[in-house]
mmCIF file of C-alpha atoms in Angstrom:
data_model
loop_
_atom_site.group_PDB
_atom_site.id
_atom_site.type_symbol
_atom_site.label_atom_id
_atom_site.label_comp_id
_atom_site.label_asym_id
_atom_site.label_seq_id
_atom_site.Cartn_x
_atom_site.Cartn_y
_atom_site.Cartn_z
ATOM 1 C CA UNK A 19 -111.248 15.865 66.814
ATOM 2 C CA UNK A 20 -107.898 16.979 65.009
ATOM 3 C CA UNK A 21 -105.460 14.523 65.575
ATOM 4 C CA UNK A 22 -102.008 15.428 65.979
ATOM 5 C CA UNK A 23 -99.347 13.873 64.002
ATOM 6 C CA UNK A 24 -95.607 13.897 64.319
ATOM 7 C CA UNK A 25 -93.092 11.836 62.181
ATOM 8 C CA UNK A 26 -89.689 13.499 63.847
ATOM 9 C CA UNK A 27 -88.904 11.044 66.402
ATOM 10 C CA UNK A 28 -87.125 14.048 68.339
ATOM 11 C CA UNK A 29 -90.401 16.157 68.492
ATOM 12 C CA UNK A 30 -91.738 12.599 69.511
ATOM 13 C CA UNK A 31 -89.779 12.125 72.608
ATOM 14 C CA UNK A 32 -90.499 15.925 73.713
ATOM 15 C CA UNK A 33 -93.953 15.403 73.781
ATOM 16 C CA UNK A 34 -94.017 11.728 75.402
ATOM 17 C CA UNK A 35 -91.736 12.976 78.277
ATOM 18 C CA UNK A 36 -94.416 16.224 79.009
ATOM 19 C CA UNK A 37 -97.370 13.559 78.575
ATOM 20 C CA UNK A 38 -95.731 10.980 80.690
ATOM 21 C CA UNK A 39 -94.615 13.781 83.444
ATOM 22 C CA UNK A 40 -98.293 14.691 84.034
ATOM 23 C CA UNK A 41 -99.220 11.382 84.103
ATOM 24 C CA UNK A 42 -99.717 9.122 87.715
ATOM 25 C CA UNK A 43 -101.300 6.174 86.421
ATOM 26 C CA UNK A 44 -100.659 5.692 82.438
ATOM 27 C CA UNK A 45 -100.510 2.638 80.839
ATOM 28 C CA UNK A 46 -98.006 1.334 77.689
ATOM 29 C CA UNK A 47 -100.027 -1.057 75.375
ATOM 30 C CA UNK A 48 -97.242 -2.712 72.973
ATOM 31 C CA UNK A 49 -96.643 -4.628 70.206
ATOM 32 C CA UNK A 50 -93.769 -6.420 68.025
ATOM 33 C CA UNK A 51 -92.722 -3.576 67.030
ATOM 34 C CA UNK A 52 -91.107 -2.565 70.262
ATOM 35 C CA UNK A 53 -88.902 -4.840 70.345
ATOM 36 C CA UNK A 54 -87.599 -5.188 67.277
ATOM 37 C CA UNK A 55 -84.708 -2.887 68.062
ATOM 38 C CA UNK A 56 -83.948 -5.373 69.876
ATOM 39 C CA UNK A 57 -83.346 -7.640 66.736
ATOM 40 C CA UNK A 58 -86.441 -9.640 67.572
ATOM 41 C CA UNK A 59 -88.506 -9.219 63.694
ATOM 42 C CA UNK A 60 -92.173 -8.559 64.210
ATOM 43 C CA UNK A 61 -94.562 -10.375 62.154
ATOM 44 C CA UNK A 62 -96.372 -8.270 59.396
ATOM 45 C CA UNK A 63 -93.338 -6.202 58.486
ATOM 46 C CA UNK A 64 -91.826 -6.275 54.921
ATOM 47 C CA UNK A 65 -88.659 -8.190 56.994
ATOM 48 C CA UNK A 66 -91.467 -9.924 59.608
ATOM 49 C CA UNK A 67 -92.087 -13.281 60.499
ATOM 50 C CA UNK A 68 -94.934 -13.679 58.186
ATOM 51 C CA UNK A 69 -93.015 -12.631 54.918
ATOM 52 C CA UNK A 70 -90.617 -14.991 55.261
ATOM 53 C CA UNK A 71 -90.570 -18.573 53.651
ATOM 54 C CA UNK A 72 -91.585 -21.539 55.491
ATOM 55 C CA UNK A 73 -92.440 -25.045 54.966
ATOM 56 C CA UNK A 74 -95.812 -23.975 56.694
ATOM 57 C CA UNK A 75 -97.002 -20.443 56.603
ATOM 58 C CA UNK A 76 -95.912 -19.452 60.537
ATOM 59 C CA UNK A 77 -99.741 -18.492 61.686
ATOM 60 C CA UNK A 78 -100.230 -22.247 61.218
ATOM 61 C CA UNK A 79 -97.255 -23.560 62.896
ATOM 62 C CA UNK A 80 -98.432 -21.156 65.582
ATOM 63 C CA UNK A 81 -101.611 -22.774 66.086
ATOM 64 C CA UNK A 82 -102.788 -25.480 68.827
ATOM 65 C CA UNK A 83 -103.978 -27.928 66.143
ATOM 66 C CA UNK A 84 -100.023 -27.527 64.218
ATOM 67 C CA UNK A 85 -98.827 -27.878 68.160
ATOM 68 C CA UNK A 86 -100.722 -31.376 68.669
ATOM 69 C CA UNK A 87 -100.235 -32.739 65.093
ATOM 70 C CA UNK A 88 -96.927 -31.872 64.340
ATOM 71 C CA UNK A 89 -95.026 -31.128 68.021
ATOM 72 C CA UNK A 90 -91.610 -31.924 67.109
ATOM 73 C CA UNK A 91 -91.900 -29.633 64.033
ATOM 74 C CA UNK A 92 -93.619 -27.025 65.879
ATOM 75 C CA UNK A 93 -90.904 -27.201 68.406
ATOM 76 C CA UNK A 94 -88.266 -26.758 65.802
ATOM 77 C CA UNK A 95 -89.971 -23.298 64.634
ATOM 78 C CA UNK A 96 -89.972 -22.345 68.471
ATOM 79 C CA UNK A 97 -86.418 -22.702 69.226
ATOM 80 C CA UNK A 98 -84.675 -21.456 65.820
ATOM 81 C CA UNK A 99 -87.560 -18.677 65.550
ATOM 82 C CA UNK A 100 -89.257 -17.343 68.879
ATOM 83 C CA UNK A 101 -86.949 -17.981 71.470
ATOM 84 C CA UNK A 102 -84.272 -14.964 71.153
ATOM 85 C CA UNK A 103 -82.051 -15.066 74.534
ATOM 86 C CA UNK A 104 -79.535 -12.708 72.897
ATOM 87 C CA UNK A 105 -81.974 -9.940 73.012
ATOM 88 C CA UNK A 106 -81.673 -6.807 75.328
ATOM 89 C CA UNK A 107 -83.653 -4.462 76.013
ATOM 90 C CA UNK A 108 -84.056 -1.101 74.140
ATOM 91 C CA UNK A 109 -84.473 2.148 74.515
ATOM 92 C CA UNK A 110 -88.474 1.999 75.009
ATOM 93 C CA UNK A 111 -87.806 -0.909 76.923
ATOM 94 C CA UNK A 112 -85.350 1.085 79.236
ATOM 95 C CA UNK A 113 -87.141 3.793 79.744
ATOM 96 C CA UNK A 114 -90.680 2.311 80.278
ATOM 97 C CA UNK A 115 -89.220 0.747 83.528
ATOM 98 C CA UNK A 116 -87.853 3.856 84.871
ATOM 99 C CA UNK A 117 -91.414 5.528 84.225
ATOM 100 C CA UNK A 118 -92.782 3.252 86.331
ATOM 101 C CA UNK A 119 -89.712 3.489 88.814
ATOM 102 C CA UNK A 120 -90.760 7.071 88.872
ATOM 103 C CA UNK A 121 -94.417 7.179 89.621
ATOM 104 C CA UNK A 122 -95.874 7.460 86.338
ATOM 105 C CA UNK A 123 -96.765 4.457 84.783
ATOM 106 C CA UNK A 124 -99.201 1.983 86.201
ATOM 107 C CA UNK A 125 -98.646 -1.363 84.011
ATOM 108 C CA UNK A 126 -97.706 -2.385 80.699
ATOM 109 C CA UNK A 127 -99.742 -4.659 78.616
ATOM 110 C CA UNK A 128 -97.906 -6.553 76.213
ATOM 111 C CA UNK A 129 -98.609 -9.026 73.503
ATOM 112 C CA UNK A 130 -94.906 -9.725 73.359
ATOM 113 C CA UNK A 131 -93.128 -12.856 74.626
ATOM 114 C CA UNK A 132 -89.533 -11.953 75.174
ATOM 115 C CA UNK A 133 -89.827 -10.791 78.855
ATOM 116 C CA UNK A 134 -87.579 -8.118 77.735
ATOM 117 C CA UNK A 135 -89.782 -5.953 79.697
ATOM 118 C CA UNK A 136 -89.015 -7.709 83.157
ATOM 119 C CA UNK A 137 -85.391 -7.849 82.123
ATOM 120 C CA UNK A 138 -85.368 -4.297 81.793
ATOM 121 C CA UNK A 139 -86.670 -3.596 84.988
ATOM 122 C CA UNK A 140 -90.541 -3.277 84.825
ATOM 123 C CA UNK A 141 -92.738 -4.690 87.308
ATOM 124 C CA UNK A 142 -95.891 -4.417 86.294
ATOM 125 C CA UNK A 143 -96.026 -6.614 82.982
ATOM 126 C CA UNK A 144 -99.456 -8.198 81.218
ATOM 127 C CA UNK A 145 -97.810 -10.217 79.396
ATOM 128 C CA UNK A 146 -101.468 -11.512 77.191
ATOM 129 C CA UNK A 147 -99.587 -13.678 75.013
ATOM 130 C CA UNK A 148 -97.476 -15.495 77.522
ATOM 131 C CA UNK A 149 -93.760 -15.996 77.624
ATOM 132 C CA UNK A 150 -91.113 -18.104 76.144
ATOM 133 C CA UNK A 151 -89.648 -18.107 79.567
ATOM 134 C CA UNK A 152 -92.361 -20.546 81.090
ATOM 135 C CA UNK A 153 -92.347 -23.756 79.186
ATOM 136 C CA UNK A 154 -94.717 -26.112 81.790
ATOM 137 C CA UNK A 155 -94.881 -29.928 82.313
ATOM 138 C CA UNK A 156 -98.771 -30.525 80.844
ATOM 139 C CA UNK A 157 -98.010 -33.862 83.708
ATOM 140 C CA UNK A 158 -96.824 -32.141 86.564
ATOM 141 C CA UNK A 159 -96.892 -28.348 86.027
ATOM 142 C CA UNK A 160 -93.243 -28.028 86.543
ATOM 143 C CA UNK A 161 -91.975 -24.753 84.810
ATOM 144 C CA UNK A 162 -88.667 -24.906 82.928
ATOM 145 C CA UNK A 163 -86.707 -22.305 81.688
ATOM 146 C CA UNK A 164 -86.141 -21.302 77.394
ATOM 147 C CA UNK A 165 -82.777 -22.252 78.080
ATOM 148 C CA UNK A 166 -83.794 -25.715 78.925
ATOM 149 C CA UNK A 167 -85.562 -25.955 75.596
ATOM 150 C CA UNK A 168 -83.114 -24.777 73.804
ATOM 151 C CA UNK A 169 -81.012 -27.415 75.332
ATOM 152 C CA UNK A 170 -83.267 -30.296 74.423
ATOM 153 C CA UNK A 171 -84.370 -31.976 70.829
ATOM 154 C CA UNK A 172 -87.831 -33.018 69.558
ATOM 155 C CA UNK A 173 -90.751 -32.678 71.860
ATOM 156 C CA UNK A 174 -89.154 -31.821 75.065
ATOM 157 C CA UNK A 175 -90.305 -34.475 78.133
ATOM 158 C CA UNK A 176 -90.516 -32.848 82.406
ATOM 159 C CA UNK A 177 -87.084 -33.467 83.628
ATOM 160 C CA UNK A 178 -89.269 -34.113 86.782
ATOM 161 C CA UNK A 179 -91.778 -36.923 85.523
ATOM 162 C CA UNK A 180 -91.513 -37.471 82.026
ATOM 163 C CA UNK A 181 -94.376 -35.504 80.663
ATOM 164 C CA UNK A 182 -94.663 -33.532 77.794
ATOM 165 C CA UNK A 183 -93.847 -29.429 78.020
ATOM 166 C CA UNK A 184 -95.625 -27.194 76.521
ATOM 167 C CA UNK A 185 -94.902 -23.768 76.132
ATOM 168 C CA UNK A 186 -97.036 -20.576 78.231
ATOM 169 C CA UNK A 187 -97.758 -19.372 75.228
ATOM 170 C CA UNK A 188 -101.143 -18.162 73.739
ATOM 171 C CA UNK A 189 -100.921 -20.106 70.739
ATOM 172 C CA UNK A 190 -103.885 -19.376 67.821
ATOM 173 C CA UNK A 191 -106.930 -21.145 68.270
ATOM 174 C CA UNK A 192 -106.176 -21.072 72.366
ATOM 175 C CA UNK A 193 -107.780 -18.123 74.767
ATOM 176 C CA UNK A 194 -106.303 -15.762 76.389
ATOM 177 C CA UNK A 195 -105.698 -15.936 80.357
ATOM 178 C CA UNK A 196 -108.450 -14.869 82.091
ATOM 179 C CA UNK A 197 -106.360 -13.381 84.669
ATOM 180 C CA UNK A 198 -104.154 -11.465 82.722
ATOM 181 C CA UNK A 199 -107.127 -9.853 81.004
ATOM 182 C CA UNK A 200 -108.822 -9.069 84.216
ATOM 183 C CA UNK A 201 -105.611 -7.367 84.979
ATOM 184 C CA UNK A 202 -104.805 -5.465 81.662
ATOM 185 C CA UNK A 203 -108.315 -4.350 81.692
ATOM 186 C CA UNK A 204 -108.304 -2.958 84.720
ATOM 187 C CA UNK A 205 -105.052 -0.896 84.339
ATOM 188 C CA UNK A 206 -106.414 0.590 80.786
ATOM 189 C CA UNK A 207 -109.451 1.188 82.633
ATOM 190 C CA UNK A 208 -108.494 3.056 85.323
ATOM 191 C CA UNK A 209 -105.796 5.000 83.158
ATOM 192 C CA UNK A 210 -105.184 8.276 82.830
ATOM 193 C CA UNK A 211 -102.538 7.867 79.634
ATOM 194 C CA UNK A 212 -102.378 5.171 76.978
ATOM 195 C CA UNK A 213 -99.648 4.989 75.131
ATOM 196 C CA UNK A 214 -100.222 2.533 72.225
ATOM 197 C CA UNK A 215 -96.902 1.540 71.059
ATOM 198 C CA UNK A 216 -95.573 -1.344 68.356
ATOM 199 C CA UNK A 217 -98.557 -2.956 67.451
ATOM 200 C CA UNK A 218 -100.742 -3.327 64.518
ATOM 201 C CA UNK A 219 -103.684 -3.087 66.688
ATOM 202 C CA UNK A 220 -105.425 -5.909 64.188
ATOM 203 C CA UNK A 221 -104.676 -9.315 66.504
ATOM 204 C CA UNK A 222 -107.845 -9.878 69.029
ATOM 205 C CA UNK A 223 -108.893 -9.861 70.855
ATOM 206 C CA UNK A 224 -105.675 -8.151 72.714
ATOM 207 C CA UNK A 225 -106.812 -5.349 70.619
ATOM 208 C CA UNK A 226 -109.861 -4.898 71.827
ATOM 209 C CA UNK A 227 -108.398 -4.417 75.370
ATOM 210 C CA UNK A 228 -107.554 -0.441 74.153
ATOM 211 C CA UNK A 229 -111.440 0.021 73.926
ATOM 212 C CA UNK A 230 -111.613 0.091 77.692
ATOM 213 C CA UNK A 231 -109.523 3.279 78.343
ATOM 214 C CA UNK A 232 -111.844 6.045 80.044
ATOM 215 C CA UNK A 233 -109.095 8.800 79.771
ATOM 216 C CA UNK A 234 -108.413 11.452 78.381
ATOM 217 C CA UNK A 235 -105.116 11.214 76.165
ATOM 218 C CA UNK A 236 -104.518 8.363 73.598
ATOM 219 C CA UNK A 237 -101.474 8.494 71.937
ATOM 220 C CA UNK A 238 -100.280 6.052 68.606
ATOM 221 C CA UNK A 239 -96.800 5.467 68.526
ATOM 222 C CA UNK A 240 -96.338 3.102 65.745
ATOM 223 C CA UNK A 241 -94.510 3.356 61.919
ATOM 224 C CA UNK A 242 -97.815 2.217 60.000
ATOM 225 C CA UNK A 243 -101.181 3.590 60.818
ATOM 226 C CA UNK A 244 -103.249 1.492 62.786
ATOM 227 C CA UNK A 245 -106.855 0.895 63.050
ATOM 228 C CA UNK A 246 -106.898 3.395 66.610
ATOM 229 C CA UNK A 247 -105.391 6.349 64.620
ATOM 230 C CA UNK A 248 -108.477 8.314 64.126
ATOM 231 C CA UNK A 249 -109.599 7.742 68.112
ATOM 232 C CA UNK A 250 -105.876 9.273 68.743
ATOM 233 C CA UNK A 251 -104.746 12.524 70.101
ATOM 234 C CA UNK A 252 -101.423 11.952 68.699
ATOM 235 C CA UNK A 253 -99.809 9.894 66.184
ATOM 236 C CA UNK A 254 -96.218 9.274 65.731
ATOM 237 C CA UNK A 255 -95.129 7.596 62.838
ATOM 238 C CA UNK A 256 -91.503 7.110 63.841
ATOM 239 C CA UNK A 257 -89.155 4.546 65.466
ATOM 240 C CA UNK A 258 -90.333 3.514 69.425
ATOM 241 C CA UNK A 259 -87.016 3.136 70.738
ATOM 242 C CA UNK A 260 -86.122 6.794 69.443
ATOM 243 C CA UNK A 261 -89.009 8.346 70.512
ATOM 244 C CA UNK A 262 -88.891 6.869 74.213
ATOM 245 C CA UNK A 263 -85.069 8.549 74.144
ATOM 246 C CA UNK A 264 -85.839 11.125 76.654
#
């Protein structure tokens, strides 16, 4: 199978918007990389997360075993570097909500944690990585807001009973939410677009989830190839946010 590939963002966004308009139940799988208009960095980028200089390299500060041995450290990484409430929502963002305000897209699947999805209107969210806006009492199970971390110092403690919070997020070394894959498989599933967007496609296994689409039209939107290139109908090596501006 040919694949077709387009690097003009502009001849990118013509041919999303005449996928998407046929479409009645397609299905966004995204990355990082979406958001990073948003001035969130993604993590394998020459600028990402994991070229950058730490005291620990960040996939280990990101791990359950860094989260139980060295909280209060881990905690300082979380607020300076993964908690971004400045962010809006972009273009791709912005658009992917009115898509599915209009009929066309079932669900997005996300490995992102910024709820800038939800703030941007979409309803439908996997979100297979959790979210930095549910920080819960390991106690009590209360849930408190990022801006309540942000608020606190050290390891924060339930303002409710004491205990100790721990972020809903899929740290390394943790599984993923049964749930939430139940649900993100069953939207790729039962697809009839997937739109692969952001993402390396090399972090599983919420990579492995774009194995279960039965449709017909795969399309890559992403700046560096990715291991689903060659299973594409298109590729589009070009910026997300521009080439959801239609």
């Amino acid at each position: 199978m040919a694949v077709d590939a387009i690097t003009d963002a502009n001849e990118a966004a013509s041919r999303l918007a005449e996928l998407f308009g046929k479409a009645s139940r397609a299905v966004f799988f995204g990355g990082a990389g979406v958001s990073t208009a948003s001035g969130i960095p993604d993590f394998r980028s020459a600028d990402g997360l994991y070229n950058q200089k730490f005291d620990y390299p960040p996939e280990v500060m990101l791990s359950h075993s860094f989260y139980e041995t060295h909280t209060a450290e881990f905690y300082d990484f979380y607020r300076d570097r993964m908690i971004a409430l400045d962010a809006r929502p972009n273009q791709a963002h912005l658009k992917l909500a009115q898509l599915e305000e209009e009929g066309h897209l079932a669900a997005v699947v996300t490995q992102n944690i910024d709820g800038l999805h939800q703030m941007a209107g979409s309803k439908r969210v996997w979100e297979l990585h959790g979210s930095v806006h549910r920080n819960i009492c390991r106690r009590c199970g209360h849930v408190h807001s990022a801006e309540w971390v942000l608020d606190t110092q050290g390891v924060p403690v339930c303002q409710e009973c004491g205990g100790e919070v721990k972020p809903d997020v899929v740290l390394y070394e943790e599984a993923l939410d049964q749930g939430v894959i139940r649900g993100a498989v069953n939207a790729i599933s039962s697809a009839d677009l997937l739109v692969i967007g952001g993402t390396s496609l090399v972090v599983y296994p919420a990579a492995g989830l774009v194995d279960y689409f039965q449709g017909d039209t795969v399309v890559v939107v992403n700046l560096q190839p990715t291991p689903q290139d060659a299973r594409a109908d298109v590729v589009m090596a070009c910026d997300i946010a521009a080439a959801f501006d239609f």
